[in-house]
XYZ file of C-alpha atoms in Angstrom:
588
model
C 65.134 -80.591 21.701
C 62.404 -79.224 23.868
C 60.210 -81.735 25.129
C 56.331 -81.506 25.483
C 54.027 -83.784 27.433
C 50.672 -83.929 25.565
C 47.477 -85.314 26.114
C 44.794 -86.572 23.142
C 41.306 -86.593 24.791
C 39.431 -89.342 22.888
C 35.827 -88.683 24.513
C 32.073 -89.113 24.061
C 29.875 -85.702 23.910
C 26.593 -85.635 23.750
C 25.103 -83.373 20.351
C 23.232 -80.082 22.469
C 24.162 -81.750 26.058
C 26.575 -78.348 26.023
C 26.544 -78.212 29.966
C 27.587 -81.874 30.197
C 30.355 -81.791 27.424
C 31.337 -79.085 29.460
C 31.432 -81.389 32.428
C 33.554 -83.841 30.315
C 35.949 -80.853 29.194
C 36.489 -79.816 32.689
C 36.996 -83.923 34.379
C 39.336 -84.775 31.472
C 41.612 -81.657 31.986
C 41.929 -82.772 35.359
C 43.107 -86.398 34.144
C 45.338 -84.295 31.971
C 47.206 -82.407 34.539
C 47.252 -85.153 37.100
C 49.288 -87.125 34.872
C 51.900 -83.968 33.949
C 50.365 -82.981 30.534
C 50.956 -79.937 29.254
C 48.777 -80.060 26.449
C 45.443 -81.625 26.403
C 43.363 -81.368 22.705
C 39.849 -82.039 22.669
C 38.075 -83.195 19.402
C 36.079 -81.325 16.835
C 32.704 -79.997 18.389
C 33.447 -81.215 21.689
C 31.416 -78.633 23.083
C 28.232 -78.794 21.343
C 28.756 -82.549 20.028
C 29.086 -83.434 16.368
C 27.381 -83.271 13.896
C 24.982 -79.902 15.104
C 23.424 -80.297 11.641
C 20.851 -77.284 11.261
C 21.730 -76.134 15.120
C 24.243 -74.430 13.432
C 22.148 -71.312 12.587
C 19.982 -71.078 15.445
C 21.054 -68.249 17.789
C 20.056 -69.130 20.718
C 22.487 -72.205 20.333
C 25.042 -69.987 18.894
C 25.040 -68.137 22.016
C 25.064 -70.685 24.560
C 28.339 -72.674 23.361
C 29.805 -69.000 23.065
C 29.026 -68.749 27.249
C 30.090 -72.278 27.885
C 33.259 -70.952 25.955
C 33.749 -67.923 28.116
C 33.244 -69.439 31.231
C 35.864 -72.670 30.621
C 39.241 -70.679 31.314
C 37.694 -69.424 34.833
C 36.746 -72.684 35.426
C 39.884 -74.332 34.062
C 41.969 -71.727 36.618
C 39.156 -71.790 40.050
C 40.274 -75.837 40.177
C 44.207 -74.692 39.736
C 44.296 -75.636 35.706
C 45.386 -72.499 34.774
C 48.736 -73.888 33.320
C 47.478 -76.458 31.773
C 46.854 -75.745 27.675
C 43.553 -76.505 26.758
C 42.907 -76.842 22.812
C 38.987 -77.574 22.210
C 36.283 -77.718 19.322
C 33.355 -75.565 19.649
C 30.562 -74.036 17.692
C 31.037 -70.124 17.139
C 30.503 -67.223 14.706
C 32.380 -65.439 11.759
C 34.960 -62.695 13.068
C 33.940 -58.800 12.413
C 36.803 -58.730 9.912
C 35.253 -62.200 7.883
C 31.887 -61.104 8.390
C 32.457 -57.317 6.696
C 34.613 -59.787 3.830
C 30.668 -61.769 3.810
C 28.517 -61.476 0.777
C 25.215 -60.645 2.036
C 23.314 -63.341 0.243
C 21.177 -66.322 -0.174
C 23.723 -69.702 0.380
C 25.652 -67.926 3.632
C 24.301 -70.361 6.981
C 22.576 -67.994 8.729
C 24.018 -66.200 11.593
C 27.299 -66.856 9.853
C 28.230 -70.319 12.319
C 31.503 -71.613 12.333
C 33.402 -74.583 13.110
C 36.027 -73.810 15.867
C 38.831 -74.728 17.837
C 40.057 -72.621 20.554
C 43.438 -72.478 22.894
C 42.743 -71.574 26.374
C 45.343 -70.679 29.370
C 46.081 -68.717 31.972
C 42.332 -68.307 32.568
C 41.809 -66.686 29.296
C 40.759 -67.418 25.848
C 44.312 -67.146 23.683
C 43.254 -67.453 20.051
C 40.720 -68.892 18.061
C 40.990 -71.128 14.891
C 38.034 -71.925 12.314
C 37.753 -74.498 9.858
C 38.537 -73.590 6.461
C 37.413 -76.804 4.268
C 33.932 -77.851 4.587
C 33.491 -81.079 3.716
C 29.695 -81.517 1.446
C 30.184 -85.086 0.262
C 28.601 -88.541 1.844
C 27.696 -88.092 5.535
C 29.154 -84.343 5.389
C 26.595 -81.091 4.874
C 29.406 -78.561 6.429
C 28.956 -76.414 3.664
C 25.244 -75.803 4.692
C 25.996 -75.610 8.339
C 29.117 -73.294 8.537
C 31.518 -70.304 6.978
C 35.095 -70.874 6.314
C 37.795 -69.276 7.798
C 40.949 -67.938 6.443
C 43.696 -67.842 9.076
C 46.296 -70.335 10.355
C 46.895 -70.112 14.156
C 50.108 -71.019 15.117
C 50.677 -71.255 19.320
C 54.063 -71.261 21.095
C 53.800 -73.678 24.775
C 57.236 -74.458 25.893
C 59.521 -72.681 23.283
C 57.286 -75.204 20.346
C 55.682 -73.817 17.779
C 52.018 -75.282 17.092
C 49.843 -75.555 14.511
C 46.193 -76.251 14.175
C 43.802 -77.461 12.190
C 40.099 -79.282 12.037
C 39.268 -82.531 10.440
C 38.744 -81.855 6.721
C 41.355 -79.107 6.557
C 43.981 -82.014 6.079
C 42.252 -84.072 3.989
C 43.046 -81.175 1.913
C 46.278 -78.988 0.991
C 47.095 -76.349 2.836
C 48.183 -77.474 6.878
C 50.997 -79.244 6.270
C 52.377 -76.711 3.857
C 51.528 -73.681 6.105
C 52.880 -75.802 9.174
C 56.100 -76.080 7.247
C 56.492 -73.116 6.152
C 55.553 -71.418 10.112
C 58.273 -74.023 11.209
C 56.046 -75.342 13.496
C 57.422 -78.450 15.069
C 53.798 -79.765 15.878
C 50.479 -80.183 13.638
C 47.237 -80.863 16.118
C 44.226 -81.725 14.394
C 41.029 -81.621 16.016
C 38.719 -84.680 14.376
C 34.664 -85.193 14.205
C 35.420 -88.168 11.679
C 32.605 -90.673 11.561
C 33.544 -95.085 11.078
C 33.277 -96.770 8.148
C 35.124 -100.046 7.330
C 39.183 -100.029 7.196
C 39.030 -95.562 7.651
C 41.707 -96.424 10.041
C 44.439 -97.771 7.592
C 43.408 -94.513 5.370
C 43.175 -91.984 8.734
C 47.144 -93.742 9.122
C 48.472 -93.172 6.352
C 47.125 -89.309 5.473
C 48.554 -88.359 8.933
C 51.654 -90.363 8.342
C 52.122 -88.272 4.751
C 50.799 -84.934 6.148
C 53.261 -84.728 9.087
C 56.033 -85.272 5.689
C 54.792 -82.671 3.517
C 54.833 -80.508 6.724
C 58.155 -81.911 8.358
C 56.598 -81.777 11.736
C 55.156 -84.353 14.115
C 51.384 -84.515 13.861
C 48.601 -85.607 16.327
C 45.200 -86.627 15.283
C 42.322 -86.809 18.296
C 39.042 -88.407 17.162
C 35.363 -88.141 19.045
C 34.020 -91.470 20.380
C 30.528 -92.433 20.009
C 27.031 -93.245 18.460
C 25.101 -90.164 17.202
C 21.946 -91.195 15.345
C 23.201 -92.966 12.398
C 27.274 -92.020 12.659
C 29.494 -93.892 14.660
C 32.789 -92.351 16.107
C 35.267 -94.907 16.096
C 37.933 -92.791 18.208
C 41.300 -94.016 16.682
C 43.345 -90.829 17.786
C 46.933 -91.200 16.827
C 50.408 -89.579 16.950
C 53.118 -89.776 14.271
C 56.335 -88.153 14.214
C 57.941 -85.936 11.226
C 59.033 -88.991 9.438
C 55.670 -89.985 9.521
C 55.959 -93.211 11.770
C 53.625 -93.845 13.982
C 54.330 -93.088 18.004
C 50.603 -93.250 19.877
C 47.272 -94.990 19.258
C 44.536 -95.144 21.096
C 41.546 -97.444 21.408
C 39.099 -97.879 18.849
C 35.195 -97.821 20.343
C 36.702 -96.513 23.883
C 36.901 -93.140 25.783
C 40.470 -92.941 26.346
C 43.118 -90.042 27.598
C 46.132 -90.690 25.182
C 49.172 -89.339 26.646
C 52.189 -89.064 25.039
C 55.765 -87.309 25.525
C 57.114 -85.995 22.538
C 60.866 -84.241 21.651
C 60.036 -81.565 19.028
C 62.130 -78.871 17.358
C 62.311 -75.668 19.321
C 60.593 -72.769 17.956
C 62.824 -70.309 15.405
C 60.586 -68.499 12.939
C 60.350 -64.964 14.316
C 56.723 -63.143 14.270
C 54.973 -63.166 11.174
C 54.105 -59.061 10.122
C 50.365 -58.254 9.908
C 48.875 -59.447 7.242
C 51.401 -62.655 6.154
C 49.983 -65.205 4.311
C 51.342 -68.940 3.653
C 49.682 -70.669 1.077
C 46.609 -68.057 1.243
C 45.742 -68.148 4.596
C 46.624 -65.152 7.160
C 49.365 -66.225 9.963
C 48.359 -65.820 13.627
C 51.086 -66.480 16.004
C 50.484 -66.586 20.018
C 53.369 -66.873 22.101
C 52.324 -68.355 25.543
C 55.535 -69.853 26.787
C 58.541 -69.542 24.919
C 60.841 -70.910 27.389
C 61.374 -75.108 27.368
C 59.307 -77.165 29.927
C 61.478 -78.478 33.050
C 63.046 -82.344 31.969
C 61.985 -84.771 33.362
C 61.055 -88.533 32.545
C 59.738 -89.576 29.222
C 56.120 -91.917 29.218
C 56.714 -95.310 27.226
C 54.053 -94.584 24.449
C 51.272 -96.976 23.958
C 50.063 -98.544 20.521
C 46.496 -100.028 21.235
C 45.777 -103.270 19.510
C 43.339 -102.715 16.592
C 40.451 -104.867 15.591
C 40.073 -107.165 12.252
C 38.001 -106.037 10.192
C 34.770 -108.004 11.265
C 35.567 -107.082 14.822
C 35.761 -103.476 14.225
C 32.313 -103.733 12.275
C 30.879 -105.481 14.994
C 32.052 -102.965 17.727
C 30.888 -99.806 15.919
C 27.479 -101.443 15.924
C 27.583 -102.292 19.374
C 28.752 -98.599 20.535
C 25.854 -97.161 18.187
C 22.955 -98.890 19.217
C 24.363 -98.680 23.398
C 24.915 -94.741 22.577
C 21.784 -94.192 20.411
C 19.347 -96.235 23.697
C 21.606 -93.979 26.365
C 21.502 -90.626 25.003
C 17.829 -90.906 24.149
C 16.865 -91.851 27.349
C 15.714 -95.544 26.721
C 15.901 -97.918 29.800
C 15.807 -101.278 27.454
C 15.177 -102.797 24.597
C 12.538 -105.208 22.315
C 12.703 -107.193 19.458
C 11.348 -109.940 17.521
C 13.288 -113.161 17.914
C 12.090 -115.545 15.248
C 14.897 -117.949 15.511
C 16.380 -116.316 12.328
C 20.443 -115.407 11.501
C 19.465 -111.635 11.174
C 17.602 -111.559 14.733
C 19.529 -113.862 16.461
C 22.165 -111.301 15.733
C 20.807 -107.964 16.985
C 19.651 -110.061 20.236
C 23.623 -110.603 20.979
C 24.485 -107.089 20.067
C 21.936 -105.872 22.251
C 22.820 -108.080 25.213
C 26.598 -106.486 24.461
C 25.492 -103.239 24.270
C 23.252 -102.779 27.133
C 23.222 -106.028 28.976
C 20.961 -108.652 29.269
C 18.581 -107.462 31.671
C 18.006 -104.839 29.270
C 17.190 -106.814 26.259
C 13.912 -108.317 25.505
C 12.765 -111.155 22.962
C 9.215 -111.919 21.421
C 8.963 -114.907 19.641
C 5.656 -115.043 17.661
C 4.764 -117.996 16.163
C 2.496 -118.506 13.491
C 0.801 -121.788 11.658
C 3.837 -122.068 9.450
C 6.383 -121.478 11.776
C 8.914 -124.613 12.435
C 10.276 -125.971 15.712
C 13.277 -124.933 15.580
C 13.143 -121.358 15.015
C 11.179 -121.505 18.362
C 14.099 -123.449 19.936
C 16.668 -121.465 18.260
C 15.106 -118.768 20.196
C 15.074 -120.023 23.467
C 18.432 -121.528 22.905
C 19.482 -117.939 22.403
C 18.025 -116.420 25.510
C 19.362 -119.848 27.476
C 22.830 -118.706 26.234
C 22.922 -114.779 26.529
C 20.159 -114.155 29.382
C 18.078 -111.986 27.686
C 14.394 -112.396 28.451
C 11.995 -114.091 25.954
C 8.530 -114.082 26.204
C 5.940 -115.626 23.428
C 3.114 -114.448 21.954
C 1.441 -116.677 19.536
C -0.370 -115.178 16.480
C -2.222 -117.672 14.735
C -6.057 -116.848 17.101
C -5.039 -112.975 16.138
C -4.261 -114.099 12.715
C -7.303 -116.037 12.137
C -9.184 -112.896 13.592
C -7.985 -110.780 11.138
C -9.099 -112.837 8.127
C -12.452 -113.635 9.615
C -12.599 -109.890 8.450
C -10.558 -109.345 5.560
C -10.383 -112.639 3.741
C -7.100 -112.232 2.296
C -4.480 -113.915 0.459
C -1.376 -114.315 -2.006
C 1.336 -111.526 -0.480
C -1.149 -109.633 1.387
C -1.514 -112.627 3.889
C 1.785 -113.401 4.023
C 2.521 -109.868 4.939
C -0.605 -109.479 7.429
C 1.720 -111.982 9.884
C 4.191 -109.668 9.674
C 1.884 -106.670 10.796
C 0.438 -108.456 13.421
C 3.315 -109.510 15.128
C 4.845 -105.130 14.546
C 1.492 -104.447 16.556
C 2.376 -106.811 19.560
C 6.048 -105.212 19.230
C 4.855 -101.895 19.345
C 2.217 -102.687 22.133
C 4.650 -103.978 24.328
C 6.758 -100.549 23.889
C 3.749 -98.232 24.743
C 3.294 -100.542 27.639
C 7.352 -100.900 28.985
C 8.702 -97.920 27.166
C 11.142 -100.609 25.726
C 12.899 -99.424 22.315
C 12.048 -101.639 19.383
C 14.996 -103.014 17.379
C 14.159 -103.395 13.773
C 16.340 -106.521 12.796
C 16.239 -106.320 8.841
C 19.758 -106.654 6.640
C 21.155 -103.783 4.008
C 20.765 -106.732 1.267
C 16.377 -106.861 2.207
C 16.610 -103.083 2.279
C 18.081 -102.554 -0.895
C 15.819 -104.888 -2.412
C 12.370 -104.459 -0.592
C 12.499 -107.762 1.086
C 10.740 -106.520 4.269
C 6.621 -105.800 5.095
C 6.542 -102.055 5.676
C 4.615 -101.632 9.278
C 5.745 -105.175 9.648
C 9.303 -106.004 10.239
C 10.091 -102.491 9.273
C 8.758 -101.173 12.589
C 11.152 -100.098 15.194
C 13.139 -97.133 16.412
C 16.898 -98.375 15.613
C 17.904 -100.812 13.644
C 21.273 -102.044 14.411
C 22.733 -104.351 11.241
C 20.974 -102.235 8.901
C 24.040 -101.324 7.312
C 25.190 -105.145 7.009
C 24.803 -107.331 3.988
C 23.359 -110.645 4.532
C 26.539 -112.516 4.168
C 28.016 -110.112 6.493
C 25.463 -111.121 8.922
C 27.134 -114.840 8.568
C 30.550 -113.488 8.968
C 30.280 -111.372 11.491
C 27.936 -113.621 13.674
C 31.085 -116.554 12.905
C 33.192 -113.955 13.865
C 30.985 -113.241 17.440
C 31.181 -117.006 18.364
C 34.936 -117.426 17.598
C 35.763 -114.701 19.684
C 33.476 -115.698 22.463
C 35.344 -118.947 21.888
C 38.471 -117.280 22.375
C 38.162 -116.475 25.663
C 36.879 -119.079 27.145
C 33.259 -118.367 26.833
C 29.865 -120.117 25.554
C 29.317 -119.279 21.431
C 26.082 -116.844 21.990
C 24.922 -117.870 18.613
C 23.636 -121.216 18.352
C 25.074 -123.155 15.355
C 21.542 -124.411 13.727
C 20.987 -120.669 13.325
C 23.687 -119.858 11.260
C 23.476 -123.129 9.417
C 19.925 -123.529 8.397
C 18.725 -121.775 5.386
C 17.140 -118.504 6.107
C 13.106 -117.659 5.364
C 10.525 -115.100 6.770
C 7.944 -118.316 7.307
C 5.254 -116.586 5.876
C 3.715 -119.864 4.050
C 4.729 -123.371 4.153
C 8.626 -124.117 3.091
C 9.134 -120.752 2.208
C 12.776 -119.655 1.507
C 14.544 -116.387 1.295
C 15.838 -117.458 -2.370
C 12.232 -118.484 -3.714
C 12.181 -114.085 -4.315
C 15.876 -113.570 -4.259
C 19.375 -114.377 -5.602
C 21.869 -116.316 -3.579
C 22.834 -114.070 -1.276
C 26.499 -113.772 -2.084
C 25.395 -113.023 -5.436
C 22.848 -110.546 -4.710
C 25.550 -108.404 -2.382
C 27.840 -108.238 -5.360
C 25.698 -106.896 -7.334
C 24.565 -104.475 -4.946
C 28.019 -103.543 -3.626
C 28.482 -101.877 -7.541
C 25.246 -100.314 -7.740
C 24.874 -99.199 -4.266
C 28.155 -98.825 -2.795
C 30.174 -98.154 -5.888
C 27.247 -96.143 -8.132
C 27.812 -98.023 -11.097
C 25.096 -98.238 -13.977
C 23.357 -101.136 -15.247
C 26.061 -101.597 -17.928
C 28.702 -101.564 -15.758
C 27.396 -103.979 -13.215
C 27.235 -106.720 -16.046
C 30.476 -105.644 -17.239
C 31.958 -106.956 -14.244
C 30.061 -110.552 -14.866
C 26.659 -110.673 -13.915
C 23.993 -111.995 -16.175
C 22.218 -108.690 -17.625
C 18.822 -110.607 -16.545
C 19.927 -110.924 -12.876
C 21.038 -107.667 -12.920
C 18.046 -105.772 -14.594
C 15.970 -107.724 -11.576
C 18.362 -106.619 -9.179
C 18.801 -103.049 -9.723
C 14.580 -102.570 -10.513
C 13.922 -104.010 -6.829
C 16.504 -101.127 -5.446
C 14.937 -98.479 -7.453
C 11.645 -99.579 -6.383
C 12.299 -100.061 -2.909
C 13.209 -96.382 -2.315
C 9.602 -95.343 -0.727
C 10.144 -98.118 2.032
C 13.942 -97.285 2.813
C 12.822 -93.472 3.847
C 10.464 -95.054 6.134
C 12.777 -97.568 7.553
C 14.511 -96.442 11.441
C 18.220 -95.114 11.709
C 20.538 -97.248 11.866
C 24.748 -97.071 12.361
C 26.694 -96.330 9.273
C 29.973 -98.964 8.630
C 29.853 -99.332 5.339
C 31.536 -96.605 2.620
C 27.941 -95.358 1.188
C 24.830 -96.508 3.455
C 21.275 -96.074 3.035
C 20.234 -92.494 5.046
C 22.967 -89.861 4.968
C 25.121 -90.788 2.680
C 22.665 -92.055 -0.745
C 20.018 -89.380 -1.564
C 17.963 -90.522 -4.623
C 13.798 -89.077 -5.291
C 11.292 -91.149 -3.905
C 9.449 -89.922 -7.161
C 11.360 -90.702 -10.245
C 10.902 -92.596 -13.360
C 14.456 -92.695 -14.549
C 15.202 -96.250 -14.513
C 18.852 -98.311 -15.246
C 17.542 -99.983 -18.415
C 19.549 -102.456 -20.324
């Protein structure tokens, strides 16, 4: 059997950086031939980044990934890459044929985008492949952003037939079958597909039945990276025909994934103009039909995976240290009241950008105890971020020398006070302000809107509350695991949480227990189950009527509240879209 050396380039574009993706295109090609590849595949995008959202249409973008495109295989040949098979993601237009095939009408993207992968060689462009399913569910608005295509490219390197595809095409039938019946010996798929918890078992095992259905070997490459509220997690894999798995690569990392693979040699002869397998015109491109030179076979490499609290913990980490980087932040602020949830997003941040990057402001007030201020400091003591403190009580007492107020409204004019020294100290520093609040307080409301709210990324915004406790357990034990100092001091976790906005106040004085609470919101929120059907699985109906009224309510202050990285399977922001105004209400 023919034998092919190829190369998965898990990397981390920047969305309308085109001239530095380009950059990244170009460096990792050379990695690719320097270590015998014959094959390098870039992910979905790559050029442009991923998601484009409403880029899509605008010309002017249009036109400049079409020049980067162009001017890649002279580039690719002036630093002696020429050989080398370069099969990247890109942002293009509909083909004459499609576009005289195009209803002219309202609902086509304008300027007819489309989501692309092209194979370049020889210093020329070979053929060009564009996505045919476009995903319009959760995160996904392809069906705004792009047109379809209709053909399956199928590319001969080394006497092995290739097929392609992009991300959502096999998530849906068609590849596989037209792979199979092209007898390619090798699906690539070209991936923009976004974390959420325990995707990779379910990425796994669709590329593991794909490569079946097509009997062929597949390979999967993934982008890497924070972009706004979507994390990549990377995860590019290879599995053979039988579906077992022959390649991983690191989750949360850049990596080149090289792997040497023996495939079938290519038989089917040249499709006639105008074939179609399972609806979709046949394309073949014969650039080498002859087998590559032997020569010695790579051990493949399986990267270790993370559990499941580790891999939630990493994609936050990569999406608040890519959200700070590519926007051009040098460091970031927070509030550090001594609290679980803070505590928390101070030892991501000193993760993700370092500790001389990350600042703390404790705040006290009149009702604030001792040791949320030494909880604080013990944190900055263990993780070296800086912590500076502001008190607020003369402010406070300012403030209601004015206003005389009281009940909620005082409570929640601490809160406010403290968002204006935040936001103070960012004008002043240019520091980014880390908003530290839990998906359990924004699904119910419990947070003061310009108060705690403030910020430009929040970080564990996608975390319940009693994932904050697991996955700040799971921070010290790994610490612990190597050796190292817990970052999270113990009384922290330990001590019942509160906002200290009046004397013994407690978090469950205007919620549920916490593990309670989460259940309930993991149906309504996560799952989209009605009223009826929440209590169905248990729940007092009372409990759950109070529940599901703060959600609805809460709506107004959600829309307000920053981005934040999505780990969960439905997340507040991209993926649930419910009226601000709207009186329908889940009524038992």
């Amino acid at each position: 059997m023919p034998q092919l050396r190829l190369a998965l380039a898990q990397v981390n574009p920047t969305v309308g950086d085109i001239d530095g993706n380009a950059e990244i295109i170009m460096s990792t090609a050379r990695q690719a031939a320097e270590r015998g590849a014959h094959v390098v595949v870039f992910p979905e995008m790559v050029l442009t980044g991923y998601p484009v959202e409403d880029l899509a249409g605008r010309l002017s973008f249009i036109h400049r990934s079409q020049e980067a495109l162009a001017a890649l295989p002279g580039r690719l040949a002036q630093q002696g890459l020429g050989e080398l098979v370069v099969i990247l993601g890109h942002l293009d237009s509909a083909k004459p044929r499609e576009l005289e095939a195009m209803p002219d009408r309202l609902g086509i993207p304008k300027n007819a985008p489309t989501n692309s992968a092209s194979v370049i060689t020889g210093g020329r462009i070979v053929t060009r492949y564009d996505k045919h399913h476009l995903p319009n569910y959760g995160v996904f608005d392809e069906f705004r952003n792009f047109v379809p295509g209709d053909e399956t490219q199928i590319v001969q390197v080394g006497g092995v037939d290739i097929a392609l595809a992009i991300c959502e095409d096999i998530w849906q039938d068609g590849p596989s079958a037209a792979a199979k019946a092209a007898e390619a010996g090798l699906l690539v798929v070209l991936n923009g597909s976004p974390y959420e918890a325990a995707k990779d078992d379910a990425r796994l095992d669709l590329c593991a039945r794909r490569a079946r259905e097509g009997e062929c070997a597949l390979a999967y490459v993934n982008l890497v990276g924070g972009q706004d509220e979507l994390v990549f997690d990377g995860d590019s894999l290879v599995v053979d025909a039988r579906g077992e798995l022959v390649a991983r690569a690191a989750q949360f990392e850049s990596e080149l994934l090289v792997v040497d693979l023996d495939l079938p040699a290519a038989t089917a002869p040249m499709p006639d103009p105008g074939t179609r397998f399972h609806g979709l015109l046949v394309e073949r491109s014969v650039i080498g039909s002859e087998p590559v030179a032997p020569y010695e076979s790579l051990t493949p490499t399986v990267a270790e995976r993370w559990d499941d609290l580790g891999e939630r913990y990493r994609a936050i980490v990569l999406g608040l240290r890519d959200y700070v980087e590519k926007n051009g932040f040098d460091s970031v602020l927070m509030g550090l009241s001594g609290g679980i949830d803070s505590t928390l997003v101070g030892v991501i941040a000193v993760d993700a950008l370092g500790p001389e990057r990350v600042f703390g402001v404790s705040n006290p007030s009149e009702w604030s105890t001792d040791h949320s201020r030494s909880d604080a400091e013990e944190l900055a003591r263990r993780t070296g971020l800086s912590l500076d403190t502001v008190a607020i009580a003369p402010i406070f007492d300012a403030y209601q020398e004015a206003l005389h107020l009281d009940g909620l409204a005082e409570e929640n004019l601490q809160a406010r006070i403290r968002a204006v020294i935040w936001m103070g100290l960012s004008n002043q520093h240019g520091h980014l302000v880390l908003a530290c609040g839990n998906k359990s307080e924004l699904a119910t409301g419990y947070s003061t809107i310009y108060g705690d709210a403030v910020g430009g990324y929040a970080p564990i915004k996608d975390l319940p509350k009693t994932l904050v406790w697991e996955v700040s357990r799971w921070r010290n034990a790994y610490a612990e695991s190597r050796g190292e100092t817990p970052p999270i001091p113990e009384s922290v976790i330990s001590k019942p949480p509160s906002a200290e906005l009046r004397p013994g106040q407690l978090d469950t004085d205007s919620l549920p227990e916490y593990d309670v609470l989460d259940a309930i919101l993991d149906a309504y929120v996560e799952r989209d189950l009605g009223t009826g059907a929440v209590v169905a699985e248990g729940f007092a109906p009372e409990l759950v009527q109070r529940v599901v009224t703060l959600v609805d309510r809460a709506e107004y202050k959600r829309r307000q509240y920053p981005p934040g990285p999505k780990i969960s399977r439905r997340n507040f922001g991209r993926d649930r879209r419910v009226p601000i105004t709207n009186r329908w209400r889940e009524d038992l």
